Amino acid sequence: MLDSSIIQVLVVLGFPYFIKGIRSVFSKPSSPSPLHRLGNKHASNTPPRMSQWNRSVMVLLGLTTLYHLFKVTLNSPPNIFRTLSLPADCPNFILHQSWKLRAELDPGFMDMYPDSMRERFKAMENRLVYEVYGQDAFLNCEHCTERSDYLLYLTPGALASYVGMAAVLGIATTQTSHLNKYRTWGSAALVLLAIIEYGTYQKGAEIVSLPSLKLKGTLVGYRGAHLIRHGFLAMMSVVMTGLLLRATRGGGVRDEVDILNDLCQAQEVMIQRHRALQLARVASLRDPALRANFVEYWKNREAEYSQLSADKDFMEATEQARSRINVAAVTQEADEYIDAIMKAGERQAEGTSSSTAPDENLTRVGQEMAPLHLGTN
């Protein structure tokens, strides 16, 4: 299903995330932020309640799980041979006789399985295409002549499932969500699932006869891709629900310090990617042909920039756009905000007296979030 080169690429891409996951298991938990300490001080005996946003995300994940479980268990792809309990390579007269008897007993049978299919099933090659790519592609793809055409016909339907799950993943892993750190893992899982599903179709495309199709099992072709896709997405929704429950059981509201830590981690990832880009550039410049292309590319960019610099209208528009942004004010506000957060993190809310106001230990955003946090707890 997957050759050695694809497996090597997956190992190389996933090894850094695997090491990061192992390190996170054995790392020490970070100290609670001032907002958490303040909330724990006033509500030590009250169990935390789930926020309205997390509750909505839980409902969304639950509906997603039920939908994919429905697709796996109760809404499997139609297949005439499974409906008639016949093997795909049965003789034509047995298939026609069973088809006719079932149509007499079930009035809606011919609507789902039209009679035109029965004539096409006289050729074993058509039966093989039907088993590998499903009834929808077999009946509705009028321009399909090669097996690759059937795969292209099925691609939009598969992409719709991935786009929908990616939207759910994006909603569940927003910047203020406890699942924010799992966004990369979820995206990587969707990419890996797409590769596995493509492998099931490729495995089915290599089959040349119906007897060999039986030996491959059920996880081949359209039916196997259907089971793998919806089963994996249902399991992914369940895992995300469990992670959200575990994170919200005692974590409270994600405050500004948690978000700042996530931003620092994202910045570290950007720095590591920049270093990897520099290494790749150094490795590529060792080849004479790539080095010549590199020099030629930047020469062309320099010539284009010279032409733009000579255009007075372009330069005036650029200066006008820059004048609208007060870089000094933005930088000053960012420095003040970071300095306030650093000072808030150094203070210990447990050591403060009861007369100390919350605004002495929290930043402006923390002061706004503290009443909400105390109210929900």
PDB file of C-alpha atoms in Angstrom, residues 42-341:
ATOM      1  CA  HIS A  42     -11.075  32.251  46.101  1.00  0.00           C
ATOM      2  CA  ALA A  43     -12.606  28.988  44.864  1.00  0.00           C
ATOM      3  CA  SER A  44     -10.524  26.211  46.361  1.00  0.00           C
ATOM      4  CA  ASN A  45     -13.582  24.250  47.511  1.00  0.00           C
ATOM      5  CA  THR A  46     -15.715  24.820  44.403  1.00  0.00           C
ATOM      6  CA  PRO A  47     -15.287  22.453  41.434  1.00  0.00           C
ATOM      7  CA  PRO A  48     -14.513  24.345  38.197  1.00  0.00           C
ATOM      8  CA  ARG A  49     -17.242  24.645  35.608  1.00  0.00           C
ATOM      9  CA  MET A  50     -16.815  24.275  31.906  1.00  0.00           C
ATOM     10  CA  SER A  51     -16.971  27.513  29.960  1.00  0.00           C
ATOM     11  CA  GLN A  52     -19.694  28.143  27.407  1.00  0.00           C
ATOM     12  CA  TRP A  53     -17.204  27.969  24.518  1.00  0.00           C
ATOM     13  CA  ASN A  54     -15.787  24.619  25.635  1.00  0.00           C
ATOM     14  CA  ARG A  55     -19.296  23.310  26.106  1.00  0.00           C
ATOM     15  CA  SER A  56     -20.149  24.331  22.544  1.00  0.00           C
ATOM     16  CA  VAL A  57     -16.990  22.674  21.250  1.00  0.00           C
ATOM     17  CA  MET A  58     -17.940  19.499  23.113  1.00  0.00           C
ATOM     18  CA  VAL A  59     -21.331  19.493  21.404  1.00  0.00           C
ATOM     19  CA  LEU A  60     -19.692  20.045  18.003  1.00  0.00           C
ATOM     20  CA  LEU A  61     -17.233  17.197  18.554  1.00  0.00           C
ATOM     21  CA  GLY A  62     -20.056  14.940  19.733  1.00  0.00           C
ATOM     22  CA  LEU A  63     -22.122  15.633  16.624  1.00  0.00           C
ATOM     23  CA  THR A  64     -19.070  15.034  14.440  1.00  0.00           C
ATOM     24  CA  THR A  65     -18.456  11.690  16.130  1.00  0.00           C
ATOM     25  CA  LEU A  66     -22.070  10.609  15.684  1.00  0.00           C
ATOM     26  CA  TYR A  67     -22.045  11.600  12.006  1.00  0.00           C
ATOM     27  CA  HIS A  68     -18.954   9.557  11.164  1.00  0.00           C
ATOM     28  CA  LEU A  69     -20.159   6.592  13.214  1.00  0.00           C
ATOM     29  CA  PHE A  70     -23.434   6.766  11.280  1.00  0.00           C
ATOM     30  CA  LYS A  71     -21.501   6.718   8.006  1.00  0.00           C
ATOM     31  CA  VAL A  72     -19.539   3.654   9.134  1.00  0.00           C
ATOM     32  CA  THR A  73     -22.339   1.569  10.656  1.00  0.00           C
ATOM     33  CA  LEU A  74     -25.690   2.538   9.112  1.00  0.00           C
ATOM     34  CA  ASN A  75     -24.834   4.336   5.873  1.00  0.00           C
ATOM     35  CA  SER A  76     -22.285   2.136   4.158  1.00  0.00           C
ATOM     36  CA  PRO A  77     -21.851   2.499   0.367  1.00  0.00           C
ATOM     37  CA  PRO A  78     -24.445   0.544  -1.654  1.00  0.00           C
ATOM     38  CA  ASN A  79     -23.260  -2.716  -3.179  1.00  0.00           C
ATOM     39  CA  ILE A  80     -25.513  -4.995  -5.184  1.00  0.00           C
ATOM     40  CA  PHE A  81     -23.504  -8.123  -4.453  1.00  0.00           C
ATOM     41  CA  ARG A  82     -23.688  -7.654  -0.672  1.00  0.00           C
ATOM     42  CA  THR A  83     -27.397  -6.826  -0.944  1.00  0.00           C
ATOM     43  CA  LEU A  84     -28.097 -10.059  -2.857  1.00  0.00           C
ATOM     44  CA  SER A  85     -25.564 -12.063  -0.762  1.00  0.00           C
ATOM     45  CA  LEU A  86     -23.735 -13.136  -3.900  1.00  0.00           C
ATOM     46  CA  PRO A  87     -20.024 -13.220  -4.714  1.00  0.00           C
ATOM     47  CA  ALA A  88     -18.819 -10.647  -7.212  1.00  0.00           C
ATOM     48  CA  ASP A  89     -17.741 -13.354  -9.678  1.00  0.00           C
ATOM     49  CA  CYS A  90     -21.007 -15.296  -9.644  1.00  0.00           C
ATOM     50  CA  PRO A  91     -22.439 -16.480 -13.010  1.00  0.00           C
ATOM     51  CA  ASN A  92     -24.605 -14.043 -14.930  1.00  0.00           C
ATOM     52  CA  PHE A  93     -27.757 -16.154 -14.842  1.00  0.00           C
ATOM     53  CA  ILE A  94     -27.650 -16.437 -11.040  1.00  0.00           C
ATOM     54  CA  LEU A  95     -27.149 -12.684 -10.720  1.00  0.00           C
ATOM     55  CA  HIS A  96     -30.033 -11.945 -13.111  1.00  0.00           C
ATOM     56  CA  GLN A  97     -32.362 -14.377 -11.378  1.00  0.00           C
ATOM     57  CA  SER A  98     -31.604 -13.035  -7.894  1.00  0.00           C
ATOM     58  CA  TRP A  99     -31.934  -9.481  -9.204  1.00  0.00           C
ATOM     59  CA  LYS A 100     -35.365 -10.194 -10.661  1.00  0.00           C
ATOM     60  CA  LEU A 101     -36.664 -11.919  -7.527  1.00  0.00           C
ATOM     61  CA  ARG A 102     -35.466  -9.112  -5.250  1.00  0.00           C
ATOM     62  CA  ALA A 103     -37.057  -6.477  -7.518  1.00  0.00           C
ATOM     63  CA  GLU A 104     -40.427  -8.264  -7.250  1.00  0.00           C
ATOM     64  CA  LEU A 105     -40.258  -8.306  -3.448  1.00  0.00           C
ATOM     65  CA  ASP A 106     -38.879  -4.772  -2.951  1.00  0.00           C
ATOM     66  CA  PRO A 107     -40.499  -1.978  -5.026  1.00  0.00           C
ATOM     67  CA  GLY A 108     -37.677   0.462  -4.282  1.00  0.00           C
ATOM     68  CA  PHE A 109     -34.952  -1.965  -5.256  1.00  0.00           C
ATOM     69  CA  MET A 110     -34.775  -0.825  -8.880  1.00  0.00           C
ATOM     70  CA  ASP A 111     -34.464   2.810  -7.820  1.00  0.00           C
ATOM     71  CA  MET A 112     -31.233   2.096  -5.982  1.00  0.00           C
ATOM     72  CA  TYR A 113     -29.950  -0.538  -8.416  1.00  0.00           C
ATOM     73  CA  PRO A 114     -31.202   0.295 -11.938  1.00  0.00           C
ATOM     74  CA  ASP A 115     -31.552  -2.406 -14.525  1.00  0.00           C
ATOM     75  CA  SER A 116     -28.819  -0.862 -16.687  1.00  0.00           C
ATOM     76  CA  MET A 117     -26.239  -2.138 -14.200  1.00  0.00           C
ATOM     77  CA  ARG A 118     -27.251  -5.732 -14.819  1.00  0.00           C
ATOM     78  CA  GLU A 119     -26.340  -5.548 -18.491  1.00  0.00           C
ATOM     79  CA  ARG A 120     -22.961  -3.998 -17.741  1.00  0.00           C
ATOM     80  CA  PHE A 121     -22.167  -6.721 -15.223  1.00  0.00           C
ATOM     81  CA  LYS A 122     -21.879  -9.266 -18.020  1.00  0.00           C
ATOM     82  CA  ALA A 123     -18.239  -8.188 -18.301  1.00  0.00           C
ATOM     83  CA  MET A 124     -16.085  -9.196 -15.315  1.00  0.00           C
ATOM     84  CA  GLU A 125     -13.933  -6.087 -15.811  1.00  0.00           C
ATOM     85  CA  ASN A 126     -16.955  -3.898 -15.071  1.00  0.00           C
ATOM     86  CA  ARG A 127     -17.658  -5.867 -11.925  1.00  0.00           C
ATOM     87  CA  LEU A 128     -14.083  -5.293 -10.785  1.00  0.00           C
ATOM     88  CA  VAL A 129     -14.394  -1.545 -11.381  1.00  0.00           C
ATOM     89  CA  TYR A 130     -17.685  -1.560  -9.459  1.00  0.00           C
ATOM     90  CA  GLU A 131     -16.108  -3.329  -6.476  1.00  0.00           C
ATOM     91  CA  VAL A 132     -13.007  -1.113  -6.371  1.00  0.00           C
ATOM     92  CA  TYR A 133     -14.512   2.347  -7.007  1.00  0.00           C
ATOM     93  CA  GLY A 134     -18.083   1.970  -5.817  1.00  0.00           C
ATOM     94  CA  GLN A 135     -21.526   2.326  -7.345  1.00  0.00           C
ATOM     95  CA  ASP A 136     -21.566   6.126  -7.539  1.00  0.00           C
ATOM     96  CA  ALA A 137     -18.493   6.344  -9.752  1.00  0.00           C
ATOM     97  CA  PHE A 138     -19.562   3.283 -11.749  1.00  0.00           C
ATOM     98  CA  LEU A 139     -22.960   4.758 -12.646  1.00  0.00           C
ATOM     99  CA  ASN A 140     -22.432   8.517 -12.772  1.00  0.00           C
ATOM    100  CA  CYS A 141     -18.921   8.958 -14.164  1.00  0.00           C
ATOM    101  CA  GLU A 142     -19.742   9.069 -17.870  1.00  0.00           C
ATOM    102  CA  HIS A 143     -16.306  10.263 -18.971  1.00  0.00           C
ATOM    103  CA  CYS A 144     -14.360   7.630 -17.012  1.00  0.00           C
ATOM    104  CA  THR A 145     -12.459   5.255 -19.263  1.00  0.00           C
ATOM    105  CA  GLU A 146      -9.353   4.568 -17.180  1.00  0.00           C
ATOM    106  CA  ARG A 147      -9.090   3.652 -13.522  1.00  0.00           C
ATOM    107  CA  SER A 148      -7.369   6.945 -12.779  1.00  0.00           C
ATOM    108  CA  ASP A 149     -10.499   8.731 -14.055  1.00  0.00           C
ATOM    109  CA  TYR A 150     -12.618   6.998 -11.424  1.00  0.00           C
ATOM    110  CA  LEU A 151     -10.165   8.052  -8.715  1.00  0.00           C
ATOM    111  CA  LEU A 152     -10.357  11.684  -9.836  1.00  0.00           C
ATOM    112  CA  TYR A 153     -14.153  11.479  -9.776  1.00  0.00           C
ATOM    113  CA  LEU A 154     -14.094  10.329  -6.144  1.00  0.00           C
ATOM    114  CA  THR A 155     -11.558  12.945  -5.011  1.00  0.00           C
ATOM    115  CA  PRO A 156     -14.017  15.862  -4.387  1.00  0.00           C
ATOM    116  CA  GLY A 157     -16.199  13.722  -2.135  1.00  0.00           C
ATOM    117  CA  ALA A 158     -13.221  12.645  -0.053  1.00  0.00           C
ATOM    118  CA  LEU A 159     -11.917  16.214   0.142  1.00  0.00           C
ATOM    119  CA  ALA A 160     -15.282  17.388   1.479  1.00  0.00           C
ATOM    120  CA  SER A 161     -14.846  15.117   4.509  1.00  0.00           C
ATOM    121  CA  TYR A 162     -11.312  16.391   5.126  1.00  0.00           C
ATOM    122  CA  VAL A 163     -12.323  20.033   4.732  1.00  0.00           C
ATOM    123  CA  GLY A 164     -15.193  19.560   7.167  1.00  0.00           C
ATOM    124  CA  MET A 165     -12.943  17.887   9.731  1.00  0.00           C
ATOM    125  CA  ALA A 166     -10.296  20.578   9.247  1.00  0.00           C
ATOM    126  CA  ALA A 167     -12.940  23.218   9.993  1.00  0.00           C
ATOM    127  CA  VAL A 168     -13.948  21.371  13.172  1.00  0.00           C
ATOM    128  CA  LEU A 169     -10.282  21.087  14.138  1.00  0.00           C
ATOM    129  CA  GLY A 170      -9.774  24.812  13.582  1.00  0.00           C
ATOM    130  CA  ILE A 171     -12.793  25.720  15.709  1.00  0.00           C
ATOM    131  CA  ALA A 172     -11.762  23.372  18.517  1.00  0.00           C
ATOM    132  CA  THR A 173      -8.128  24.559  18.576  1.00  0.00           C
ATOM    133  CA  THR A 174      -8.503  28.328  18.619  1.00  0.00           C
ATOM    134  CA  GLN A 175      -5.937  30.481  20.393  1.00  0.00           C
ATOM    135  CA  THR A 176      -7.987  30.552  23.622  1.00  0.00           C
ATOM    136  CA  SER A 177      -8.790  26.840  23.591  1.00  0.00           C
ATOM    137  CA  HIS A 178      -7.094  24.197  25.708  1.00  0.00           C
ATOM    138  CA  LEU A 179      -6.603  22.160  22.515  1.00  0.00           C
ATOM    139  CA  ASN A 180      -4.531  24.836  20.793  1.00  0.00           C
ATOM    140  CA  LYS A 181      -1.286  22.885  21.150  1.00  0.00           C
ATOM    141  CA  TYR A 182      -2.830  19.884  19.377  1.00  0.00           C
ATOM    142  CA  ARG A 183      -3.596  21.749  16.134  1.00  0.00           C
ATOM    143  CA  THR A 184      -0.357  20.672  14.468  1.00  0.00           C
ATOM    144  CA  TRP A 185      -0.878  17.073  15.510  1.00  0.00           C
ATOM    145  CA  GLY A 186      -4.435  17.095  14.182  1.00  0.00           C
ATOM    146  CA  SER A 187      -3.372  18.564  10.851  1.00  0.00           C
ATOM    147  CA  ALA A 188      -0.607  15.979  10.514  1.00  0.00           C
ATOM    148  CA  ALA A 189      -3.121  13.222  11.284  1.00  0.00           C
ATOM    149  CA  LEU A 190      -5.424  14.436   8.504  1.00  0.00           C
ATOM    150  CA  VAL A 191      -2.542  14.450   6.016  1.00  0.00           C
ATOM    151  CA  LEU A 192      -1.506  10.955   7.092  1.00  0.00           C
ATOM    152  CA  LEU A 193      -5.090   9.730   6.747  1.00  0.00           C
ATOM    153  CA  ALA A 194      -5.293  11.155   3.218  1.00  0.00           C
ATOM    154  CA  ILE A 195      -2.108   9.277   2.284  1.00  0.00           C
ATOM    155  CA  ILE A 196      -3.460   6.027   3.727  1.00  0.00           C
ATOM    156  CA  GLU A 197      -6.758   6.457   1.872  1.00  0.00           C
ATOM    157  CA  TYR A 198      -4.918   7.098  -1.376  1.00  0.00           C
ATOM    158  CA  GLY A 199      -2.938   3.930  -0.686  1.00  0.00           C
ATOM    159  CA  THR A 200      -6.130   1.884  -0.432  1.00  0.00           C
ATOM    160  CA  TYR A 201      -7.213   3.061  -3.876  1.00  0.00           C
ATOM    161  CA  GLN A 202      -3.766   2.368  -5.304  1.00  0.00           C
ATOM    162  CA  LYS A 203      -3.861  -1.078  -3.778  1.00  0.00           C
ATOM    163  CA  GLY A 204      -7.220  -1.674  -5.448  1.00  0.00           C
ATOM    164  CA  ALA A 205      -5.963  -0.351  -8.796  1.00  0.00           C
ATOM    165  CA  GLU A 206      -3.280  -3.038  -8.839  1.00  0.00           C
ATOM    166  CA  ILE A 207      -5.884  -5.828  -8.702  1.00  0.00           C
ATOM    167  CA  VAL A 208      -6.544  -7.368 -12.111  1.00  0.00           C
ATOM    168  CA  SER A 209      -9.173 -10.013 -11.305  1.00  0.00           C
ATOM    169  CA  LEU A 210     -12.051 -10.617  -8.920  1.00  0.00           C
ATOM    170  CA  PRO A 211     -10.498 -13.698  -7.254  1.00  0.00           C
ATOM    171  CA  SER A 212      -7.435 -11.660  -6.305  1.00  0.00           C
ATOM    172  CA  LEU A 213      -9.759  -8.980  -4.901  1.00  0.00           C
ATOM    173  CA  LYS A 214     -11.119 -11.501  -2.392  1.00  0.00           C
ATOM    174  CA  LEU A 215      -7.613 -12.251  -1.158  1.00  0.00           C
ATOM    175  CA  LYS A 216      -6.931  -8.585  -0.370  1.00  0.00           C
ATOM    176  CA  GLY A 217      -9.678  -8.336   2.269  1.00  0.00           C
ATOM    177  CA  THR A 218     -12.229  -5.596   2.865  1.00  0.00           C
ATOM    178  CA  LEU A 219      -9.915  -2.580   3.343  1.00  0.00           C
ATOM    179  CA  VAL A 220      -9.402  -2.160  -0.392  1.00  0.00           C
ATOM    180  CA  GLY A 221     -10.909   0.278  -2.831  1.00  0.00           C
ATOM    181  CA  TYR A 222     -13.891   2.504  -2.167  1.00  0.00           C
ATOM    182  CA  ARG A 223     -15.395   0.471   0.681  1.00  0.00           C
ATOM    183  CA  GLY A 224     -12.053   0.252   2.484  1.00  0.00           C
ATOM    184  CA  ALA A 225     -11.423   3.977   2.017  1.00  0.00           C
ATOM    185  CA  HIS A 226     -14.912   4.713   3.334  1.00  0.00           C
ATOM    186  CA  LEU A 227     -14.344   2.656   6.483  1.00  0.00           C
ATOM    187  CA  ILE A 228     -10.854   4.023   7.103  1.00  0.00           C
ATOM    188  CA  ARG A 229     -11.803   7.664   6.536  1.00  0.00           C
ATOM    189  CA  HIS A 230     -14.964   7.855   8.610  1.00  0.00           C
ATOM    190  CA  GLY A 231     -13.705   5.454  11.269  1.00  0.00           C
ATOM    191  CA  PHE A 232     -10.513   7.437  11.750  1.00  0.00           C
ATOM    192  CA  LEU A 233     -12.340  10.770  11.815  1.00  0.00           C
ATOM    193  CA  ALA A 234     -14.784   9.434  14.408  1.00  0.00           C
ATOM    194  CA  MET A 235     -11.866   8.233  16.534  1.00  0.00           C
ATOM    195  CA  MET A 236     -10.144  11.585  16.092  1.00  0.00           C
ATOM    196  CA  SER A 237     -13.243  13.403  17.348  1.00  0.00           C
ATOM    197  CA  VAL A 238     -13.425  11.105  20.386  1.00  0.00           C
ATOM    198  CA  VAL A 239      -9.743  11.723  21.187  1.00  0.00           C
ATOM    199  CA  MET A 240     -10.203  15.490  20.929  1.00  0.00           C
ATOM    200  CA  THR A 241     -13.216  15.271  23.236  1.00  0.00           C
ATOM    201  CA  GLY A 242     -11.208  13.330  25.800  1.00  0.00           C
ATOM    202  CA  LEU A 243      -8.318  15.787  25.642  1.00  0.00           C
ATOM    203  CA  LEU A 244     -10.695  18.701  26.102  1.00  0.00           C
ATOM    204  CA  LEU A 245     -12.337  17.045  29.104  1.00  0.00           C
ATOM    205  CA  ARG A 246      -8.979  16.338  30.709  1.00  0.00           C
ATOM    206  CA  ALA A 247      -7.708  19.858  30.071  1.00  0.00           C
ATOM    207  CA  THR A 248     -10.813  21.590  31.456  1.00  0.00           C
ATOM    208  CA  ARG A 249     -11.208  19.342  34.506  1.00  0.00           C
ATOM    209  CA  GLY A 250      -8.821  21.454  36.578  1.00  0.00           C
ATOM    210  CA  GLY A 251      -7.261  23.921  34.213  1.00  0.00           C
ATOM    211  CA  GLY A 252      -9.761  26.755  34.357  1.00  0.00           C
ATOM    212  CA  VAL A 253      -9.728  29.557  31.814  1.00  0.00           C
ATOM    213  CA  ARG A 254      -6.737  30.012  29.544  1.00  0.00           C
ATOM    214  CA  ASP A 255      -5.340  33.389  30.521  1.00  0.00           C
ATOM    215  CA  GLU A 256      -2.881  35.737  28.861  1.00  0.00           C
ATOM    216  CA  VAL A 257       0.186  33.973  30.269  1.00  0.00           C
ATOM    217  CA  ASP A 258      -0.867  30.673  28.679  1.00  0.00           C
ATOM    218  CA  ILE A 259      -1.432  32.394  25.351  1.00  0.00           C
ATOM    219  CA  LEU A 260       1.939  34.131  25.623  1.00  0.00           C
ATOM    220  CA  ASN A 261       3.638  30.778  26.229  1.00  0.00           C
ATOM    221  CA  ASP A 262       1.991  29.395  23.105  1.00  0.00           C
ATOM    222  CA  LEU A 263       3.217  32.393  21.127  1.00  0.00           C
ATOM    223  CA  CYS A 264       6.749  31.806  22.411  1.00  0.00           C
ATOM    224  CA  GLN A 265       6.568  28.174  21.318  1.00  0.00           C
ATOM    225  CA  ALA A 266       5.293  29.223  17.895  1.00  0.00           C
ATOM    226  CA  GLN A 267       8.165  31.687  17.619  1.00  0.00           C
ATOM    227  CA  GLU A 268      10.623  28.936  18.492  1.00  0.00           C
ATOM    228  CA  VAL A 269       9.143  26.763  15.752  1.00  0.00           C
ATOM    229  CA  MET A 270       9.567  29.633  13.265  1.00  0.00           C
ATOM    230  CA  ILE A 271      13.217  30.025  14.290  1.00  0.00           C
ATOM    231  CA  GLN A 272      13.864  26.309  13.812  1.00  0.00           C
ATOM    232  CA  ARG A 273      12.207  26.391  10.400  1.00  0.00           C
ATOM    233  CA  HIS A 274      14.370  29.346   9.427  1.00  0.00           C
ATOM    234  CA  ARG A 275      17.457  27.395  10.426  1.00  0.00           C
ATOM    235  CA  ALA A 276      16.277  24.407   8.397  1.00  0.00           C
ATOM    236  CA  LEU A 277      15.733  26.716   5.415  1.00  0.00           C
ATOM    237  CA  GLN A 278      19.266  28.035   5.747  1.00  0.00           C
ATOM    238  CA  LEU A 279      20.673  24.497   5.850  1.00  0.00           C
ATOM    239  CA  ALA A 280      18.645  23.549   2.782  1.00  0.00           C
ATOM    240  CA  ARG A 281      19.926  26.626   0.960  1.00  0.00           C
ATOM    241  CA  VAL A 282      23.528  25.802   1.816  1.00  0.00           C
ATOM    242  CA  ALA A 283      23.047  22.211   0.631  1.00  0.00           C
ATOM    243  CA  SER A 284      21.433  23.323  -2.617  1.00  0.00           C
ATOM    244  CA  LEU A 285      24.145  25.875  -3.405  1.00  0.00           C
ATOM    245  CA  ARG A 286      26.741  23.121  -3.516  1.00  0.00           C
ATOM    246  CA  ASP A 287      25.313  21.966  -6.833  1.00  0.00           C
ATOM    247  CA  PRO A 288      26.609  24.120  -9.753  1.00  0.00           C
ATOM    248  CA  ALA A 289      23.322  24.055 -11.670  1.00  0.00           C
ATOM    249  CA  LEU A 290      21.241  24.998  -8.606  1.00  0.00           C
ATOM    250  CA  ARG A 291      23.750  27.700  -7.701  1.00  0.00           C
ATOM    251  CA  ALA A 292      23.447  29.209 -11.180  1.00  0.00           C
ATOM    252  CA  ASN A 293      19.647  29.169 -10.923  1.00  0.00           C
ATOM    253  CA  PHE A 294      19.869  30.808  -7.496  1.00  0.00           C
ATOM    254  CA  VAL A 295      22.064  33.638  -8.783  1.00  0.00           C
ATOM    255  CA  GLU A 296      19.876  34.127 -11.844  1.00  0.00           C
ATOM    256  CA  TYR A 297      16.727  34.261  -9.712  1.00  0.00           C
ATOM    257  CA  TRP A 298      18.034  37.042  -7.471  1.00  0.00           C
ATOM    258  CA  LYS A 299      19.359  38.970 -10.421  1.00  0.00           C
ATOM    259  CA  ASN A 300      15.873  38.983 -11.885  1.00  0.00           C
ATOM    260  CA  ARG A 301      14.379  40.071  -8.547  1.00  0.00           C
ATOM    261  CA  GLU A 302      16.896  42.909  -8.317  1.00  0.00           C
ATOM    262  CA  ALA A 303      16.050  44.055 -11.833  1.00  0.00           C
ATOM    263  CA  GLU A 304      12.320  43.988 -11.028  1.00  0.00           C
ATOM    264  CA  TYR A 305      12.862  45.998  -7.851  1.00  0.00           C
ATOM    265  CA  SER A 306      14.904  48.564  -9.763  1.00  0.00           C
ATOM    266  CA  GLN A 307      12.052  49.013 -12.204  1.00  0.00           C
ATOM    267  CA  LEU A 308       9.568  49.443  -9.341  1.00  0.00           C
ATOM    268  CA  SER A 309      11.848  51.930  -7.588  1.00  0.00           C
ATOM    269  CA  ALA A 310      11.930  54.037 -10.727  1.00  0.00           C
ATOM    270  CA  ASP A 311       8.140  54.289 -10.688  1.00  0.00           C
ATOM    271  CA  LYS A 312       7.211  57.434  -8.744  1.00  0.00           C
ATOM    272  CA  ASP A 313       3.578  56.429  -8.239  1.00  0.00           C
ATOM    273  CA  PHE A 314       4.612  53.130  -6.674  1.00  0.00           C
ATOM    274  CA  MET A 315       7.091  54.772  -4.302  1.00  0.00           C
ATOM    275  CA  GLU A 316       4.544  57.414  -3.256  1.00  0.00           C
ATOM    276  CA  ALA A 317       1.949  54.733  -2.532  1.00  0.00           C
ATOM    277  CA  THR A 318       4.519  52.777  -0.512  1.00  0.00           C
ATOM    278  CA  GLU A 319       5.469  55.798   1.595  1.00  0.00           C
ATOM    279  CA  GLN A 320       1.816  56.656   2.144  1.00  0.00           C
ATOM    280  CA  ALA A 321       1.096  53.123   3.384  1.00  0.00           C
ATOM    281  CA  ARG A 322       4.073  53.253   5.753  1.00  0.00           C
ATOM    282  CA  SER A 323       3.036  56.614   7.136  1.00  0.00           C
ATOM    283  CA  ARG A 324      -0.296  55.194   8.295  1.00  0.00           C
ATOM    284  CA  ILE A 325       1.446  52.744  10.632  1.00  0.00           C
ATOM    285  CA  ASN A 326       2.899  54.217  13.824  1.00  0.00           C
ATOM    286  CA  VAL A 327       5.637  51.665  14.359  1.00  0.00           C
ATOM    287  CA  ALA A 328       7.073  53.454  17.404  1.00  0.00           C
ATOM    288  CA  ALA A 329       3.723  53.508  19.225  1.00  0.00           C
ATOM    289  CA  VAL A 330       3.017  49.845  18.452  1.00  0.00           C
ATOM    290  CA  THR A 331       6.480  48.832  19.653  1.00  0.00           C
ATOM    291  CA  GLN A 332       6.113  50.832  22.854  1.00  0.00           C
ATOM    292  CA  GLU A 333       2.727  49.296  23.663  1.00  0.00           C
ATOM    293  CA  ALA A 334       4.090  45.805  23.023  1.00  0.00           C
ATOM    294  CA  ASP A 335       7.061  46.430  25.338  1.00  0.00           C
ATOM    295  CA  GLU A 336       4.780  47.727  28.085  1.00  0.00           C
ATOM    296  CA  TYR A 337       2.446  44.754  27.716  1.00  0.00           C
ATOM    297  CA  ILE A 338       5.290  42.214  27.876  1.00  0.00           C
ATOM    298  CA  ASP A 339       6.865  44.004  30.846  1.00  0.00           C
ATOM    299  CA  ALA A 340       3.527  43.926  32.708  1.00  0.00           C
ATOM    300  CA  ILE A 341       3.125  40.208  32.070  1.00  0.00           C
TER     301      ILE A 341
END
